[in-house]
Amino acid sequence: MRPAAAALATLLATSSAAAQTNLAETYFNNGNRAFAAQRYDEAARAFREAHAISHRPELLFNLSRALERSGDYVGAVQALQDFASAGAPGFDRAALDQMLTQLRPRADQQREREEAARRAGQAPEVIVRERTVERSVIEPRWFRVEYRRSAVSNVGPWVTLGVGAALGVAGVIQGVIASGSVNTLNNVNAGTEAWSQSAADAHSNASGEVTRAYVFGGLGLGLAAAGALWLALRGPGERVEVRDAPRIAVGPYGLGLAIGGTL
C-alpha cells in the first residue's frame, strides 16, 4: 500500500502543479489581451495574479508597464524595482535604470496629489479598479528576448578582416619576391654572380616589388585591425521581443502536461 500511496501522492502533486501552471497561463494570456485592448487596469490585475501563482520575474515587468499606462506610477515603480531585484532576466540593466529614472518623478507627483487629497479630506483616487478577470483559455502567447544586429554589422567585420588578411598574405608574398630580387642585385654587386637576364629583370623590378610589399602589408594590417576593432565595439545589437511557440513537456506517467516558455 505504501508504494501505491506514494505514487498517488506524486500524481496528485503533479496534477496540482499543472493546474497552477494553467491558471497562471490563463491570467497571463488575459493580461496580454487586456493590454492590447488598452484595458490597462484589468491587465495589471491579471499580471499580478499570474505572478502571485508562478513567481516568474518577467511578469513584474509586464505589471509595471500596465500600471504605468493606467496612471499608477507608484505601483509601476515598485513593480519595476521588484523586477530589478529579481535579476531582470533578459533585460538590459542600463535601460531598466533609465526607465526607473523617468518613472520616479511621476510617482513623486502622484504621492503629492494623494497627500493633498488626504489633507483636504478627500479620498485619494483609486488607480487600479478591481475587476473580475475572465478565466477562459485562449491561445498562449510566449515571448523571448533576442538581440539582433543588422546584416552589415554581422558580415562587415568579417569581410574587413578577410580582405585585410588577404592583402597581408599578398604583401608577404610580394616581400619574398622583392627579397629575391634584392639578393640577386647584391650578388651581382659583390661579384659572386655574373650579370644575366635575371639580374636585369631584378634591377628593373626590385623597386616596384618592394613598394607593393609595403603597400599590401600596410593595407592588410590596417584593415585587419579595423575589422577586429569593429568586432569588439559593435555591441549585442537591438533588443527585440520575439513571439515563441510554447514548449510541451510530459510529466511522470504521461500525466501532468506542463507548458514551458517565456511568460
mmCIF file of C-alpha atoms in Angstrom:
data_model
loop_
_atom_site.group_PDB
_atom_site.id
_atom_site.type_symbol
_atom_site.label_atom_id
_atom_site.label_comp_id
_atom_site.label_asym_id
_atom_site.label_seq_id
_atom_site.Cartn_x
_atom_site.Cartn_y
_atom_site.Cartn_z
ATOM 1 C CA MET A 1 0.000 0.000 0.000
ATOM 2 C CA ARG A 2 2.848 2.361 0.747
ATOM 3 C CA PRO A 3 4.233 2.380 -2.847
ATOM 4 C CA ALA A 4 0.721 2.915 -4.167
ATOM 5 C CA ALA A 5 0.128 5.769 -1.732
ATOM 6 C CA ALA A 6 3.421 7.381 -2.703
ATOM 7 C CA ALA A 7 2.571 7.103 -6.393
ATOM 8 C CA LEU A 8 -0.866 8.601 -5.766
ATOM 9 C CA ALA A 9 0.671 11.495 -3.835
ATOM 10 C CA THR A 10 3.097 12.124 -6.698
ATOM 11 C CA LEU A 11 0.284 12.135 -9.239
ATOM 12 C CA LEU A 12 -1.806 14.479 -7.112
ATOM 13 C CA ALA A 13 1.128 16.858 -6.686
ATOM 14 C CA THR A 14 1.805 16.783 -10.423
ATOM 15 C CA SER A 15 -1.840 17.448 -11.207
ATOM 16 C CA SER A 16 -1.922 20.330 -8.728
ATOM 17 C CA ALA A 17 1.218 21.877 -10.239
ATOM 18 C CA ALA A 18 -0.241 21.533 -13.726
ATOM 19 C CA ALA A 19 -3.451 23.209 -12.599
ATOM 20 C CA GLN A 20 -1.480 26.111 -11.098
ATOM 21 C CA THR A 21 0.539 26.437 -14.313
ATOM 22 C CA ASN A 22 -2.632 26.502 -16.413
ATOM 23 C CA LEU A 23 -4.177 29.129 -14.146
ATOM 24 C CA ALA A 24 -1.059 31.313 -14.363
ATOM 25 C CA GLU A 25 -1.082 30.983 -18.155
ATOM 26 C CA THR A 26 -4.743 31.983 -18.252
ATOM 27 C CA TYR A 27 -4.068 35.132 -16.241
ATOM 28 C CA PHE A 28 -1.028 35.901 -18.393
ATOM 29 C CA ASN A 29 -2.982 35.482 -21.627
ATOM 30 C CA ASN A 30 -5.869 37.584 -20.345
ATOM 31 C CA GLY A 31 -3.372 40.236 -19.291
ATOM 32 C CA ASN A 32 -1.905 40.335 -22.795
ATOM 33 C CA ARG A 33 -5.356 40.583 -24.324
ATOM 34 C CA ALA A 34 -6.442 43.353 -21.938
ATOM 35 C CA PHE A 35 -3.198 45.280 -22.528
ATOM 36 C CA ALA A 36 -3.669 45.080 -26.310
ATOM 37 C CA ALA A 37 -7.238 46.374 -25.845
ATOM 38 C CA GLN A 38 -5.893 49.266 -23.691
ATOM 39 C CA ARG A 39 -7.701 47.982 -20.581
ATOM 40 C CA TYR A 40 -4.602 48.580 -18.513
ATOM 41 C CA ASP A 41 -6.119 48.250 -15.040
ATOM 42 C CA GLU A 42 -7.502 44.833 -15.974
ATOM 43 C CA ALA A 43 -4.149 43.855 -17.487
ATOM 44 C CA ALA A 44 -2.373 44.877 -14.276
ATOM 45 C CA ARG A 45 -4.719 42.739 -12.195
ATOM 46 C CA ALA A 46 -4.151 39.736 -14.467
ATOM 47 C CA PHE A 47 -0.351 40.079 -14.499
ATOM 48 C CA ARG A 48 -0.340 40.473 -10.696
ATOM 49 C CA GLU A 49 -2.346 37.269 -10.279
ATOM 50 C CA ALA A 50 -0.124 35.394 -12.753
ATOM 51 C CA HIS A 51 2.987 36.454 -10.829
ATOM 52 C CA ALA A 52 1.461 35.510 -7.481
ATOM 53 C CA ILE A 53 0.930 31.979 -8.829
ATOM 54 C CA SER A 54 4.037 31.410 -10.953
ATOM 55 C CA HIS A 55 6.563 33.848 -9.378
ATOM 56 C CA ARG A 56 8.032 34.472 -12.836
ATOM 57 C CA PRO A 57 10.002 37.768 -12.595
ATOM 58 C CA GLU A 58 9.199 38.709 -16.214
ATOM 59 C CA LEU A 59 5.594 39.238 -15.147
ATOM 60 C CA LEU A 60 6.711 42.071 -12.871
ATOM 61 C CA PHE A 61 7.907 43.964 -15.942
ATOM 62 C CA ASN A 62 4.525 43.411 -17.639
ATOM 63 C CA LEU A 63 2.798 44.527 -14.438
ATOM 64 C CA SER A 64 4.892 47.698 -14.324
ATOM 65 C CA ARG A 65 4.021 48.621 -17.903
ATOM 66 C CA ALA A 66 0.314 48.037 -17.311
ATOM 67 C CA LEU A 67 0.342 50.108 -14.100
ATOM 68 C CA GLU A 68 2.234 52.895 -15.854
ATOM 69 C CA ARG A 69 -0.328 53.008 -18.671
ATOM 70 C CA SER A 70 -3.182 53.034 -16.144
ATOM 71 C CA GLY A 71 -1.646 56.005 -14.322
ATOM 72 C CA ASP A 72 -0.444 54.216 -11.184
ATOM 73 C CA TYR A 73 3.165 55.406 -11.306
ATOM 74 C CA VAL A 74 3.842 54.484 -7.676
ATOM 75 C CA GLY A 75 2.847 50.894 -8.358
ATOM 76 C CA ALA A 76 4.765 50.899 -11.647
ATOM 77 C CA VAL A 77 7.984 51.964 -9.898
ATOM 78 C CA GLN A 78 7.519 49.327 -7.196
ATOM 79 C CA ALA A 79 6.919 46.548 -9.744
ATOM 80 C CA LEU A 80 9.929 47.627 -11.787
ATOM 81 C CA GLN A 81 12.113 47.720 -8.659
ATOM 82 C CA ASP A 82 10.931 44.217 -7.760
ATOM 83 C CA PHE A 83 11.793 43.117 -11.318
ATOM 84 C CA ALA A 84 15.295 44.568 -10.907
ATOM 85 C CA SER A 85 15.697 42.851 -7.518
ATOM 86 C CA ALA A 86 14.738 39.544 -9.155
ATOM 87 C CA GLY A 87 17.650 39.906 -11.576
ATOM 88 C CA ALA A 88 15.766 41.443 -14.542
ATOM 89 C CA PRO A 89 16.263 38.328 -16.723
ATOM 90 C CA GLY A 90 16.724 39.116 -20.413
ATOM 91 C CA PHE A 91 16.641 42.887 -19.886
ATOM 92 C CA ASP A 92 19.409 45.444 -20.191
ATOM 93 C CA ARG A 93 20.098 46.935 -16.755
ATOM 94 C CA ALA A 94 21.068 50.332 -18.146
ATOM 95 C CA ALA A 95 17.715 50.578 -19.959
ATOM 96 C CA LEU A 96 15.947 49.449 -16.779
ATOM 97 C CA ASP A 97 17.658 52.161 -14.722
ATOM 98 C CA GLN A 98 16.650 54.728 -17.340
ATOM 99 C CA MET A 99 13.001 53.625 -17.113
ATOM 100 C CA LEU A 100 13.099 53.942 -13.323
ATOM 101 C CA THR A 101 14.649 57.393 -13.596
ATOM 102 C CA GLN A 102 11.812 58.506 -15.883
ATOM 103 C CA LEU A 103 9.076 56.994 -13.697
ATOM 104 C CA ARG A 104 10.178 58.225 -10.263
ATOM 105 C CA PRO A 105 9.263 61.921 -10.786
ATOM 106 C CA ARG A 106 5.756 60.880 -11.876
ATOM 107 C CA ALA A 107 5.453 58.627 -8.830
ATOM 108 C CA ASP A 108 6.502 61.516 -6.576
ATOM 109 C CA GLN A 109 3.875 63.763 -8.173
ATOM 110 C CA GLN A 110 1.230 61.075 -7.641
ATOM 111 C CA ARG A 111 2.142 60.805 -3.939
ATOM 112 C CA GLU A 112 1.919 64.582 -3.587
ATOM 113 C CA ARG A 113 -1.549 64.619 -5.170
ATOM 114 C CA GLU A 114 -2.753 61.817 -2.906
ATOM 115 C CA GLU A 115 -1.320 63.518 0.176
ATOM 116 C CA ALA A 116 -3.011 66.788 -0.796
ATOM 117 C CA ALA A 117 -6.299 64.925 -1.229
ATOM 118 C CA ARG A 118 -5.976 63.378 2.233
ATOM 119 C CA ARG A 119 -5.321 66.757 3.803
ATOM 120 C CA ALA A 120 -8.390 68.145 2.065
ATOM 121 C CA GLY A 121 -10.448 65.284 3.460
ATOM 122 C CA GLN A 122 -10.956 63.687 0.065
ATOM 123 C CA ALA A 123 -10.484 60.044 -0.767
ATOM 124 C CA PRO A 124 -7.428 59.555 -2.997
ATOM 125 C CA GLU A 125 -8.111 58.357 -6.498
ATOM 126 C CA VAL A 126 -8.193 54.598 -6.870
ATOM 127 C CA ILE A 127 -5.955 53.894 -9.823
ATOM 128 C CA VAL A 128 -6.345 50.123 -10.247
ATOM 129 C CA ARG A 129 -10.005 49.126 -10.144
ATOM 130 C CA GLU A 130 -10.950 45.613 -9.091
ATOM 131 C CA ARG A 131 -12.484 43.651 -11.923
ATOM 132 C CA THR A 132 -13.239 40.024 -12.465
ATOM 133 C CA VAL A 133 -10.666 38.618 -14.851
ATOM 134 C CA GLU A 134 -12.067 36.197 -17.363
ATOM 135 C CA ARG A 135 -10.508 32.765 -16.972
ATOM 136 C CA SER A 136 -11.235 31.348 -20.393
ATOM 137 C CA VAL A 137 -8.221 29.696 -22.002
ATOM 138 C CA ILE A 138 -7.046 31.435 -25.159
ATOM 139 C CA GLU A 139 -4.120 30.760 -27.434
ATOM 140 C CA PRO A 140 -0.889 31.164 -25.412
ATOM 141 C CA ARG A 141 1.461 33.981 -26.338
ATOM 142 C CA TRP A 142 5.075 33.381 -25.406
ATOM 143 C CA PHE A 143 7.884 35.873 -25.805
ATOM 144 C CA ARG A 144 11.624 35.617 -25.703
ATOM 145 C CA VAL A 145 14.180 38.414 -25.826
ATOM 146 C CA GLU A 146 16.731 38.451 -28.630
ATOM 147 C CA TYR A 147 19.461 40.874 -29.587
ATOM 148 C CA ARG A 148 19.687 41.343 -33.345
ATOM 149 C CA ARG A 149 22.363 43.016 -35.405
ATOM 150 C CA SER A 150 21.998 44.369 -38.919
ATOM 151 C CA ALA A 151 23.428 42.417 -41.852
ATOM 152 C CA VAL A 152 26.217 44.971 -42.193
ATOM 153 C CA SER A 153 27.126 44.625 -38.507
ATOM 154 C CA ASN A 154 27.122 40.832 -38.767
ATOM 155 C CA VAL A 155 29.083 40.471 -42.015
ATOM 156 C CA GLY A 156 31.092 43.699 -42.261
ATOM 157 C CA PRO A 157 33.755 42.978 -39.609
ATOM 158 C CA TRP A 158 34.496 39.526 -41.020
ATOM 159 C CA VAL A 159 34.704 40.818 -44.594
ATOM 160 C CA THR A 160 37.085 43.552 -43.439
ATOM 161 C CA LEU A 161 39.199 41.006 -41.583
ATOM 162 C CA GLY A 162 39.207 38.682 -44.601
ATOM 163 C CA VAL A 163 40.275 41.395 -47.026
ATOM 164 C CA GLY A 164 42.944 42.542 -44.571
ATOM 165 C CA ALA A 165 44.277 39.006 -44.199
ATOM 166 C CA ALA A 166 44.330 38.506 -47.988
ATOM 167 C CA LEU A 167 46.235 41.750 -48.505
ATOM 168 C CA GLY A 168 48.616 40.790 -45.712
ATOM 169 C CA VAL A 169 49.353 37.451 -47.397
ATOM 170 C CA ALA A 170 49.829 39.244 -50.719
ATOM 171 C CA GLY A 171 52.244 41.639 -49.003
ATOM 172 C CA VAL A 172 54.255 38.743 -47.570
ATOM 173 C CA ILE A 173 54.432 37.025 -50.968
ATOM 174 C CA GLN A 174 55.449 40.280 -52.635
ATOM 175 C CA GLY A 175 58.068 40.778 -49.922
ATOM 176 C CA VAL A 176 59.564 37.348 -50.607
ATOM 177 C CA ILE A 177 59.741 38.134 -54.339
ATOM 178 C CA ALA A 178 61.310 41.535 -53.635
ATOM 179 C CA SER A 179 63.826 39.925 -51.283
ATOM 180 C CA GLY A 180 64.890 37.543 -54.042
ATOM 181 C CA SER A 181 65.408 40.403 -56.485
ATOM 182 C CA VAL A 182 67.428 42.394 -53.939
ATOM 183 C CA ASN A 183 69.599 39.360 -53.168
ATOM 184 C CA THR A 184 70.287 38.887 -56.880
ATOM 185 C CA LEU A 185 71.405 42.513 -57.215
ATOM 186 C CA ASN A 186 73.571 42.243 -54.092
ATOM 187 C CA ASN A 187 75.269 39.139 -55.500
ATOM 188 C CA VAL A 188 75.951 40.904 -58.809
ATOM 189 C CA ASN A 189 77.364 43.915 -56.994
ATOM 190 C CA ALA A 190 79.538 41.672 -54.804
ATOM 191 C CA GLY A 191 80.879 39.868 -57.851
ATOM 192 C CA THR A 192 79.602 36.463 -56.767
ATOM 193 C CA GLU A 193 77.113 36.307 -59.642
ATOM 194 C CA ALA A 194 77.529 37.284 -63.275
ATOM 195 C CA TRP A 195 75.262 39.781 -64.972
ATOM 196 C CA SER A 196 72.392 37.987 -66.658
ATOM 197 C CA GLN A 197 68.852 38.497 -67.873
ATOM 198 C CA SER A 198 67.532 37.540 -64.431
ATOM 199 C CA ALA A 199 69.769 40.199 -62.896
ATOM 200 C CA ALA A 200 68.483 42.741 -65.403
ATOM 201 C CA ASP A 201 64.887 41.797 -64.558
ATOM 202 C CA ALA A 202 65.669 42.068 -60.854
ATOM 203 C CA HIS A 203 67.180 45.505 -61.405
ATOM 204 C CA SER A 204 64.076 46.789 -63.207
ATOM 205 C CA ASN A 205 61.514 45.160 -60.873
ATOM 206 C CA ALA A 206 63.065 45.455 -57.418
ATOM 207 C CA SER A 207 61.837 48.963 -56.651
ATOM 208 C CA GLY A 208 58.220 48.207 -57.625
ATOM 209 C CA GLU A 209 58.231 44.884 -55.760
ATOM 210 C CA VAL A 210 59.427 46.491 -52.537
ATOM 211 C CA THR A 211 56.809 49.255 -52.865
ATOM 212 C CA ARG A 212 53.999 46.742 -53.455
ATOM 213 C CA ALA A 213 55.134 44.674 -50.469
ATOM 214 C CA TYR A 214 54.930 47.709 -48.175
ATOM 215 C CA VAL A 215 51.586 48.872 -49.618
ATOM 216 C CA PHE A 216 49.901 45.451 -49.451
ATOM 217 C CA GLY A 217 51.291 44.730 -45.998
ATOM 218 C CA GLY A 218 50.289 48.130 -44.619
ATOM 219 C CA LEU A 219 46.770 47.969 -46.037
ATOM 220 C CA GLY A 220 46.336 44.399 -44.817
ATOM 221 C CA LEU A 221 47.446 45.259 -41.301
ATOM 222 C CA GLY A 222 45.208 48.342 -41.205
ATOM 223 C CA LEU A 223 42.113 46.513 -42.447
ATOM 224 C CA ALA A 224 42.685 43.587 -40.090
ATOM 225 C CA ALA A 225 42.977 45.989 -37.150
ATOM 226 C CA ALA A 226 39.826 47.839 -38.277
ATOM 227 C CA GLY A 227 37.892 44.565 -38.545
ATOM 228 C CA ALA A 228 38.995 43.429 -35.085
ATOM 229 C CA LEU A 229 38.053 46.810 -33.598
ATOM 230 C CA TRP A 230 34.666 46.669 -35.327
ATOM 231 C CA LEU A 231 34.016 43.228 -33.814
ATOM 232 C CA ALA A 232 34.950 44.476 -30.354
ATOM 233 C CA LEU A 233 32.757 47.601 -30.480
ATOM 234 C CA ARG A 234 29.669 46.512 -32.424
ATOM 235 C CA GLY A 235 27.723 45.509 -29.278
ATOM 236 C CA PRO A 236 24.957 42.905 -28.883
ATOM 237 C CA GLY A 237 22.544 44.637 -31.275
ATOM 238 C CA GLU A 238 18.974 45.854 -30.957
ATOM 239 C CA ARG A 239 16.773 44.322 -28.247
ATOM 240 C CA VAL A 240 13.726 42.601 -29.770
ATOM 241 C CA GLU A 241 10.846 40.713 -28.134
ATOM 242 C CA VAL A 242 10.009 37.686 -30.293
ATOM 243 C CA ARG A 243 6.913 35.530 -30.217
ATOM 244 C CA ASP A 244 7.900 31.975 -29.366
ATOM 245 C CA ALA A 245 5.956 28.741 -29.660
ATOM 246 C CA PRO A 246 5.216 27.035 -26.318
ATOM 247 C CA ARG A 247 7.320 24.017 -25.444
ATOM 248 C CA ILE A 248 5.407 20.963 -24.190
ATOM 249 C CA ALA A 249 6.935 18.670 -21.577
ATOM 250 C CA VAL A 250 5.234 15.450 -20.424
ATOM 251 C CA GLY A 251 5.346 14.729 -16.698
ATOM 252 C CA PRO A 252 5.737 11.330 -14.978
ATOM 253 C CA TYR A 253 3.494 8.508 -16.151
ATOM 254 C CA GLY A 254 2.342 10.650 -19.063
ATOM 255 C CA LEU A 255 0.330 12.856 -16.710
ATOM 256 C CA GLY A 256 0.615 16.496 -15.793
ATOM 257 C CA LEU A 257 1.334 18.313 -19.036
ATOM 258 C CA ALA A 258 3.440 21.371 -18.308
ATOM 259 C CA ILE A 259 3.720 24.103 -20.909
ATOM 260 C CA GLY A 260 7.083 25.822 -20.693
ATOM 261 C CA GLY A 261 8.214 29.040 -22.278
ATOM 262 C CA THR A 262 8.908 32.662 -21.517
ATOM 263 C CA LEU A 263 5.959 34.446 -19.988
#
